[in-house]
Amino acid sequence: MISGDNGGTASRNVVVGNLIGTDASGTKAMGNGMDGVWVQRGANNRIGGPGLSDTNIVSANRLNGITVSGNSTQNLIAGNHLGQTSKACPLLRTGGPGW
């Protein structure tokens, strides 16, 4: 969770090259109880990116893979594999309405 609770903001965080909701191999579901990544009242954060090493695998979480809410602005979300294993097979969907 990247959060700007208590009146603050969560800014300029970088989340790249992670396995979120899977085991270390990226093939077994070990999802979070909520969203895989949640940005709340955050600005200028980067989740993933254009390069191969920037890719996050975000899968098997109870709700959405990535959620951005609460007056969050200018966040970049790109190049992630949502609902897939590290082998890019769609086997570990999230439980929420979105990826």
mmCIF file with all atom_site columns, C-alpha atoms in Angstrom:
data_model
loop_
_atom_site.group_PDB
_atom_site.id
_atom_site.type_symbol
_atom_site.label_atom_id
_atom_site.label_alt_id
_atom_site.label_comp_id
_atom_site.label_asym_id
_atom_site.label_entity_id
_atom_site.label_seq_id
_atom_site.pdbx_PDB_ins_code
_atom_site.Cartn_x
_atom_site.Cartn_y
_atom_site.Cartn_z
_atom_site.occupancy
_atom_site.B_iso_or_equiv
_atom_site.pdbx_formal_charge
_atom_site.auth_seq_id
_atom_site.auth_comp_id
_atom_site.auth_asym_id
_atom_site.auth_atom_id
_atom_site.pdbx_PDB_model_num
ATOM 1  C CA . MET A 1 1  ? 0.000   0.000   0.000   1.00 0.00 ? 1  MET A CA 1
ATOM 2  C CA . ILE A 1 2  ? 1.264   3.447   -0.914  1.00 0.00 ? 2  ILE A CA 1
ATOM 3  C CA . SER A 1 3  ? -0.798  5.757   1.283   1.00 0.00 ? 3  SER A CA 1
ATOM 4  C CA . GLY A 1 4  ? -1.090  9.446   2.015   1.00 0.00 ? 4  GLY A CA 1
ATOM 5  C CA . ASP A 1 5  ? -3.291  8.967   5.083   1.00 0.00 ? 5  ASP A CA 1
ATOM 6  C CA . ASN A 1 6  ? -3.392  11.499  7.927   1.00 0.00 ? 6  ASN A CA 1
ATOM 7  C CA . GLY A 1 7  ? -3.370  14.436  5.534   1.00 0.00 ? 7  GLY A CA 1
ATOM 8  C CA . GLY A 1 8  ? -0.021  13.632  3.950   1.00 0.00 ? 8  GLY A CA 1
ATOM 9  C CA . THR A 1 9  ? 0.787   12.364  0.499   1.00 0.00 ? 9  THR A CA 1
ATOM 10 C CA . ALA A 1 10 ? 2.668   9.344   -0.740  1.00 0.00 ? 10 ALA A CA 1
ATOM 11 C CA . SER A 1 11 ? 4.808   10.637  -3.564  1.00 0.00 ? 11 SER A CA 1
ATOM 12 C CA . ARG A 1 12 ? 7.603   9.489   -5.844  1.00 0.00 ? 12 ARG A CA 1
ATOM 13 C CA . ASN A 1 13 ? 7.528   5.804   -4.875  1.00 0.00 ? 13 ASN A CA 1
ATOM 14 C CA . VAL A 1 14 ? 8.839   3.295   -7.405  1.00 0.00 ? 14 VAL A CA 1
ATOM 15 C CA . VAL A 1 15 ? 7.520   -0.284  -7.480  1.00 0.00 ? 15 VAL A CA 1
ATOM 16 C CA . VAL A 1 16 ? 9.342   -2.276  -10.184 1.00 0.00 ? 16 VAL A CA 1
ATOM 17 C CA . GLY A 1 17 ? 10.488  -5.851  -10.726 1.00 0.00 ? 17 GLY A CA 1
ATOM 18 C CA . ASN A 1 18 ? 8.335   -7.431  -8.013  1.00 0.00 ? 18 ASN A CA 1
ATOM 19 C CA . LEU A 1 19 ? 6.268   -10.579 -7.606  1.00 0.00 ? 19 LEU A CA 1
ATOM 20 C CA . ILE A 1 20 ? 3.126   -9.404  -5.796  1.00 0.00 ? 20 ILE A CA 1
ATOM 21 C CA . GLY A 1 21 ? 0.670   -12.097 -4.721  1.00 0.00 ? 21 GLY A CA 1
ATOM 22 C CA . THR A 1 22 ? 2.836   -15.043 -5.809  1.00 0.00 ? 22 THR A CA 1
ATOM 23 C CA . ASP A 1 23 ? 5.662   -17.106 -4.356  1.00 0.00 ? 23 ASP A CA 1
ATOM 24 C CA . ALA A 1 24 ? 9.308   -16.385 -5.242  1.00 0.00 ? 24 ALA A CA 1
ATOM 25 C CA . SER A 1 25 ? 9.051   -18.456 -8.441  1.00 0.00 ? 25 SER A CA 1
ATOM 26 C CA . GLY A 1 26 ? 6.049   -16.418 -9.622  1.00 0.00 ? 26 GLY A CA 1
ATOM 27 C CA . THR A 1 27 ? 4.018   -19.560 -10.297 1.00 0.00 ? 27 THR A CA 1
ATOM 28 C CA . LYS A 1 28 ? 2.184   -20.296 -7.011  1.00 0.00 ? 28 LYS A CA 1
ATOM 29 C CA . ALA A 1 29 ? -0.682  -18.177 -5.626  1.00 0.00 ? 29 ALA A CA 1
ATOM 30 C CA . MET A 1 30 ? 0.061   -16.501 -2.281  1.00 0.00 ? 30 MET A CA 1
ATOM 31 C CA . GLY A 1 31 ? -2.187  -13.467 -2.738  1.00 0.00 ? 31 GLY A CA 1
ATOM 32 C CA . ASN A 1 32 ? -2.810  -10.570 -0.400  1.00 0.00 ? 32 ASN A CA 1
ATOM 33 C CA . GLY A 1 33 ? -6.096  -10.268 1.485   1.00 0.00 ? 33 GLY A CA 1
ATOM 34 C CA . MET A 1 34 ? -6.939  -7.054  -0.384  1.00 0.00 ? 34 MET A CA 1
ATOM 35 C CA . ASP A 1 35 ? -5.463  -5.370  -3.495  1.00 0.00 ? 35 ASP A CA 1
ATOM 36 C CA . GLY A 1 36 ? -2.015  -6.309  -4.753  1.00 0.00 ? 36 GLY A CA 1
ATOM 37 C CA . VAL A 1 37 ? -0.951  -2.633  -4.986  1.00 0.00 ? 37 VAL A CA 1
ATOM 38 C CA . TRP A 1 38 ? -3.053  0.217   -3.627  1.00 0.00 ? 38 TRP A CA 1
ATOM 39 C CA . VAL A 1 39 ? -2.108  3.847   -4.195  1.00 0.00 ? 39 VAL A CA 1
ATOM 40 C CA . GLN A 1 40 ? -4.212  6.187   -2.034  1.00 0.00 ? 40 GLN A CA 1
ATOM 41 C CA . ARG A 1 41 ? -3.779  9.966   -2.198  1.00 0.00 ? 41 ARG A CA 1
ATOM 42 C CA . GLY A 1 42 ? -0.466  9.546   -3.950  1.00 0.00 ? 42 GLY A CA 1
ATOM 43 C CA . ALA A 1 43 ? 1.217   11.559  -6.679  1.00 0.00 ? 43 ALA A CA 1
ATOM 44 C CA . ASN A 1 44 ? 4.018   10.852  -9.137  1.00 0.00 ? 44 ASN A CA 1
ATOM 45 C CA . ASN A 1 45 ? 4.372   7.176   -8.213  1.00 0.00 ? 45 ASN A CA 1
ATOM 46 C CA . ARG A 1 46 ? 5.553   4.588   -10.716 1.00 0.00 ? 46 ARG A CA 1
ATOM 47 C CA . ILE A 1 47 ? 4.185   1.043   -10.734 1.00 0.00 ? 47 ILE A CA 1
ATOM 48 C CA . GLY A 1 48 ? 6.044   -0.869  -13.450 1.00 0.00 ? 48 GLY A CA 1
ATOM 49 C CA . GLY A 1 49 ? 7.429   0.872   -16.503 1.00 0.00 ? 49 GLY A CA 1
ATOM 50 C CA . PRO A 1 50 ? 8.593   0.472   -20.080 1.00 0.00 ? 50 PRO A CA 1
ATOM 51 C CA . GLY A 1 51 ? 11.593  -1.804  -19.489 1.00 0.00 ? 51 GLY A CA 1
ATOM 52 C CA . LEU A 1 52 ? 11.454  -5.583  -19.044 1.00 0.00 ? 52 LEU A CA 1
ATOM 53 C CA . SER A 1 53 ? 13.121  -5.282  -15.618 1.00 0.00 ? 53 SER A CA 1
ATOM 54 C CA . ASP A 1 54 ? 10.371  -2.810  -14.579 1.00 0.00 ? 54 ASP A CA 1
ATOM 55 C CA . THR A 1 55 ? 7.628   -5.427  -14.953 1.00 0.00 ? 55 THR A CA 1
ATOM 56 C CA . ASN A 1 56 ? 5.719   -6.433  -11.813 1.00 0.00 ? 56 ASN A CA 1
ATOM 57 C CA . ILE A 1 57 ? 3.798   -9.720  -11.714 1.00 0.00 ? 57 ILE A CA 1
ATOM 58 C CA . VAL A 1 58 ? 0.595   -8.849  -9.790  1.00 0.00 ? 58 VAL A CA 1
ATOM 59 C CA . SER A 1 59 ? -1.625  -11.905 -9.385  1.00 0.00 ? 59 SER A CA 1
ATOM 60 C CA . ALA A 1 60 ? -3.841  -13.988 -7.090  1.00 0.00 ? 60 ALA A CA 1
ATOM 61 C CA . ASN A 1 61 ? -4.868  -11.153 -4.772  1.00 0.00 ? 61 ASN A CA 1
ATOM 62 C CA . ARG A 1 62 ? -8.301  -11.139 -3.135  1.00 0.00 ? 62 ARG A CA 1
ATOM 63 C CA . LEU A 1 63 ? -9.427  -7.872  -4.755  1.00 0.00 ? 63 LEU A CA 1
ATOM 64 C CA . ASN A 1 64 ? -7.877  -5.895  -7.616  1.00 0.00 ? 64 ASN A CA 1
ATOM 65 C CA . GLY A 1 65 ? -4.338  -6.234  -8.860  1.00 0.00 ? 65 GLY A CA 1
ATOM 66 C CA . ILE A 1 66 ? -3.710  -2.459  -8.792  1.00 0.00 ? 66 ILE A CA 1
ATOM 67 C CA . THR A 1 67 ? -6.022  0.213   -7.361  1.00 0.00 ? 67 THR A CA 1
ATOM 68 C CA . VAL A 1 68 ? -5.478  3.981   -7.466  1.00 0.00 ? 68 VAL A CA 1
ATOM 69 C CA . SER A 1 69 ? -7.868  6.103   -5.349  1.00 0.00 ? 69 SER A CA 1
ATOM 70 C CA . GLY A 1 70 ? -8.382  9.206   -3.216  1.00 0.00 ? 70 GLY A CA 1
ATOM 71 C CA . ASN A 1 71 ? -7.212  12.191  -5.290  1.00 0.00 ? 71 ASN A CA 1
ATOM 72 C CA . SER A 1 72 ? -4.157  10.381  -6.619  1.00 0.00 ? 72 SER A CA 1
ATOM 73 C CA . THR A 1 73 ? -2.608  12.215  -9.560  1.00 0.00 ? 73 THR A CA 1
ATOM 74 C CA . GLN A 1 74 ? 0.118   11.787  -12.167 1.00 0.00 ? 74 GLN A CA 1
ATOM 75 C CA . ASN A 1 75 ? 0.874   8.146   -11.384 1.00 0.00 ? 75 ASN A CA 1
ATOM 76 C CA . LEU A 1 76 ? 2.382   5.883   -14.048 1.00 0.00 ? 76 LEU A CA 1
ATOM 77 C CA . ILE A 1 77 ? 1.146   2.297   -14.243 1.00 0.00 ? 77 ILE A CA 1
ATOM 78 C CA . ALA A 1 78 ? 2.664   0.471   -17.205 1.00 0.00 ? 78 ALA A CA 1
ATOM 79 C CA . GLY A 1 79 ? 4.214   -2.779  -18.355 1.00 0.00 ? 79 GLY A CA 1
ATOM 80 C CA . ASN A 1 80 ? 2.868   -4.990  -15.566 1.00 0.00 ? 80 ASN A CA 1
ATOM 81 C CA . HIS A 1 81 ? 1.613   -8.555  -15.913 1.00 0.00 ? 81 HIS A CA 1
ATOM 82 C CA . LEU A 1 82 ? -1.711  -8.661  -14.083 1.00 0.00 ? 82 LEU A CA 1
ATOM 83 C CA . GLY A 1 83 ? -3.384  -11.970 -13.290 1.00 0.00 ? 83 GLY A CA 1
ATOM 84 C CA . GLN A 1 84 ? -0.570  -14.003 -14.830 1.00 0.00 ? 84 GLN A CA 1
ATOM 85 C CA . THR A 1 85 ? 2.234   -16.215 -13.582 1.00 0.00 ? 85 THR A CA 1
ATOM 86 C CA . SER A 1 86 ? 5.875   -15.401 -14.208 1.00 0.00 ? 86 SER A CA 1
ATOM 87 C CA . LYS A 1 87 ? 5.571   -17.608 -17.300 1.00 0.00 ? 87 LYS A CA 1
ATOM 88 C CA . ALA A 1 88 ? 2.884   -15.209 -18.675 1.00 0.00 ? 88 ALA A CA 1
ATOM 89 C CA . CYS A 1 89 ? 0.188   -17.880 -18.354 1.00 0.00 ? 89 CYS A CA 1
ATOM 90 C CA . PRO A 1 90 ? -3.191  -16.562 -17.137 1.00 0.00 ? 90 PRO A CA 1
ATOM 91 C CA . LEU A 1 91 ? -3.513  -18.930 -14.172 1.00 0.00 ? 91 LEU A CA 1
ATOM 92 C CA . LEU A 1 92 ? -3.581  -16.724 -11.075 1.00 0.00 ? 92 LEU A CA 1
ATOM 93 C CA . ARG A 1 93 ? -6.431  -14.231 -11.540 1.00 0.00 ? 93 ARG A CA 1
ATOM 94 C CA . THR A 1 94 ? -7.302  -11.740 -8.862  1.00 0.00 ? 94 THR A CA 1
ATOM 95 C CA . GLY A 1 95 ? -10.648 -11.992 -7.092  1.00 0.00 ? 95 GLY A CA 1
ATOM 96 C CA . GLY A 1 96 ? -11.818 -8.420  -7.746  1.00 0.00 ? 96 GLY A CA 1
ATOM 97 C CA . PRO A 1 97 ? -13.697 -7.010  -10.711 1.00 0.00 ? 97 PRO A CA 1
ATOM 98 C CA . GLY A 1 98 ? -10.530 -5.577  -12.242 1.00 0.00 ? 98 GLY A CA 1
ATOM 99 C CA . TRP A 1 99 ? -7.080  -6.919  -12.886 1.00 0.00 ? 99 TRP A CA 1
#
